Amino acid sequence: MPAEFFETLSNNAIPPIYRFFNGKDWVESTSGNRIAIQSPVDGSVVGEIQVVTPSEIDEALTRNVDAQKKWEATPLNVRVKIVHLAADWVMHYLDYLAVLLAREVGKTISEAKSEIKRTAELTDYFADEVQSIRGETLDSDNFPGYDKGRIAVIERVAHGVVLAIAPFNYPVNLAGSKIAPALLMGNSVVFKPPTQGCISGLHLTRIFQKAGVPEGVISCLTGGGQEIGSYLVSHPKVTMVAFTGSSDTGMAIARIAPMKPLLFECGGNNATIVFPDADMNLTATEIIKGGFSYAGQRCTAIKYVMGTQGVLDQLLPVVLKEMEETTNLAGPVITVQVAENIEKIIKDSVAQGAKVAVGGHRKDAYIEPTILTHVTPSMNIVSTEVFGPVISFIAVGDMDEAANIVNGQRFGLQACVFTKDEGTGLKYAKLLDVGTVQINGSPQRGPDHFPFLGVKQSGVGVQGVRYSLEAMSRIKPVVINKPQ
Ligand code: G3H
């Protein structure tokens, strides 16, 4: 059954050669260039993907532009049905997609299943929520000097062609979180999947196509970011860019997409601040979950923990004990090369005075879940986003010092505060220059209808179901002048 459903995606070779979707057909690129996708789990080749050419990008985007107005004019209830059907297909192929995703990006089967299921649920939620998006009218006489002689009818309209760029850590979910709202608001979509995660992204595209997204309304263009990224982002036919990935790439994209609306979720080095009255067991559990799930490869992962020396002395043994009692704490990181870089950052930190409380070693793409103590805020391990299972403990004199450390970072995604007094947590949250503060819980994007945003170099715009629908559209006022 999956083989039939997904038959157009690849040839039947082992490993398969995957095609790209030009908006109309699944085809091989005339470039003849392909990238082999290796599993971080065992190094085996999952398949080869196409590297598309600039003229293939032009052709797909021309289709995207030509199809968009008709798609926007399609009744919303029809678009909603198509998107709901896509969510149903995602759930229908849950097991098949989870096995593929686990192999392609190194998630455990349960992490992969949770990503696929979350994508279906999110897609359904978008399709429900879009039906309550309304325009409004405004009267003119509120403003001094105006009588009732004008009325503004304010509608929500599509941007046009949305370029959706998804990252390797959630190649299905963070693709769906862009594609679904873009389509529902009447945009056409050019989807650029991550290189690692591309095969899963191609499957998601096929699902939207099968669900009834018309020709030209979605295309999926594959290839390395280095090869096709700049051409796509700066293409005049792309009218909006929705991107999740590193802050450096986000800033590079922003430089070559002048005047285009942007919706970016970028890096984070999220802090945990532990007050003396915190529940140490809860704090330890949340630190372990927040720092090590999916091997720390989440923009919302906990990267450093701060408290007074006394608090850290109480907390560390609780964390170490719980780690010891937990099996399968972390899988591989995305490539061996990434793992080598993380190993180097750990070694550099130790050379600068940090101490390894647990972990610190690497085997192939696997980094042992690591806790470093005696870390100082100026070390690279704190100020850069280390996309791996490494948590740094930093001793501070007081909580104001901790807030200053958070506010001095280039990132501002999330932070979490542990205290039994929620009033203290609320008051303290106001001091922190980050998108979201979690009180007594680790940083996370979900539930997915909550607003999700980063400040400073962590992002642009706000995501979350309603917020993403709004971001994927703009208001268009039409003013009726009616002399009194
Ligand atoms: O990596 C970025 C994701 O948006 C984080 O999502 O908090 O659900 O893992 P998550």
Tab-separated table of C-alpha atoms and ligand atoms in Angstrom, residues 118 167 169-170 174 244 265-266 297-301 387 413 443-446 448 452, ligand 1:
chain	number	residue	atom	x	y	z
A	118	ARG	CA	1.830	15.952	15.906
A	167	PRO	CA	15.112	21.992	9.184
A	169	ASN	CA	15.341	18.117	13.253
A	170	TYR	CA	11.619	18.163	12.400
A	174	LEU	CA	8.221	21.988	10.685
A	244	THR	CA	13.352	27.323	10.545
A	265	GLU	CA	12.373	30.442	13.900
A	266	CYS	CA	16.116	30.380	14.513
A	297	GLN	CA	18.901	18.926	18.626
A	298	ARG	CA	15.939	21.190	19.306
A	299	CYS	CA	16.066	24.961	19.106
A	300	THR	CA	14.202	24.881	22.433
A	301	ALA	CA	16.648	22.516	24.151
A	387	PHE	CA	23.082	21.300	18.745
A	413	LEU	CA	14.167	32.081	22.282
A	443	PRO	CA	11.343	25.161	27.080
A	444	GLN	CA	9.173	23.892	24.240
A	445	ARG	CA	7.156	25.043	21.270
A	446	GLY	CA	3.944	23.226	22.128
A	448	ASP	CA	1.159	24.218	19.073
A	452	PHE	CA	5.977	30.707	19.588
B	1	G3H	O1	13.779	22.974	16.945
B	1	G3H	C1	12.831	23.753	16.947
B	1	G3H	C2	11.474	23.286	17.262
B	1	G3H	O2	10.517	24.253	16.911
B	1	G3H	C3	11.331	22.914	18.706
B	1	G3H	O3	10.117	22.305	18.907
B	1	G3H	O4	10.057	22.461	21.387
B	1	G3H	O5	8.498	20.964	20.172
B	1	G3H	O6	10.920	20.400	20.294
B	1	G3H	P1	9.895	21.491	20.266
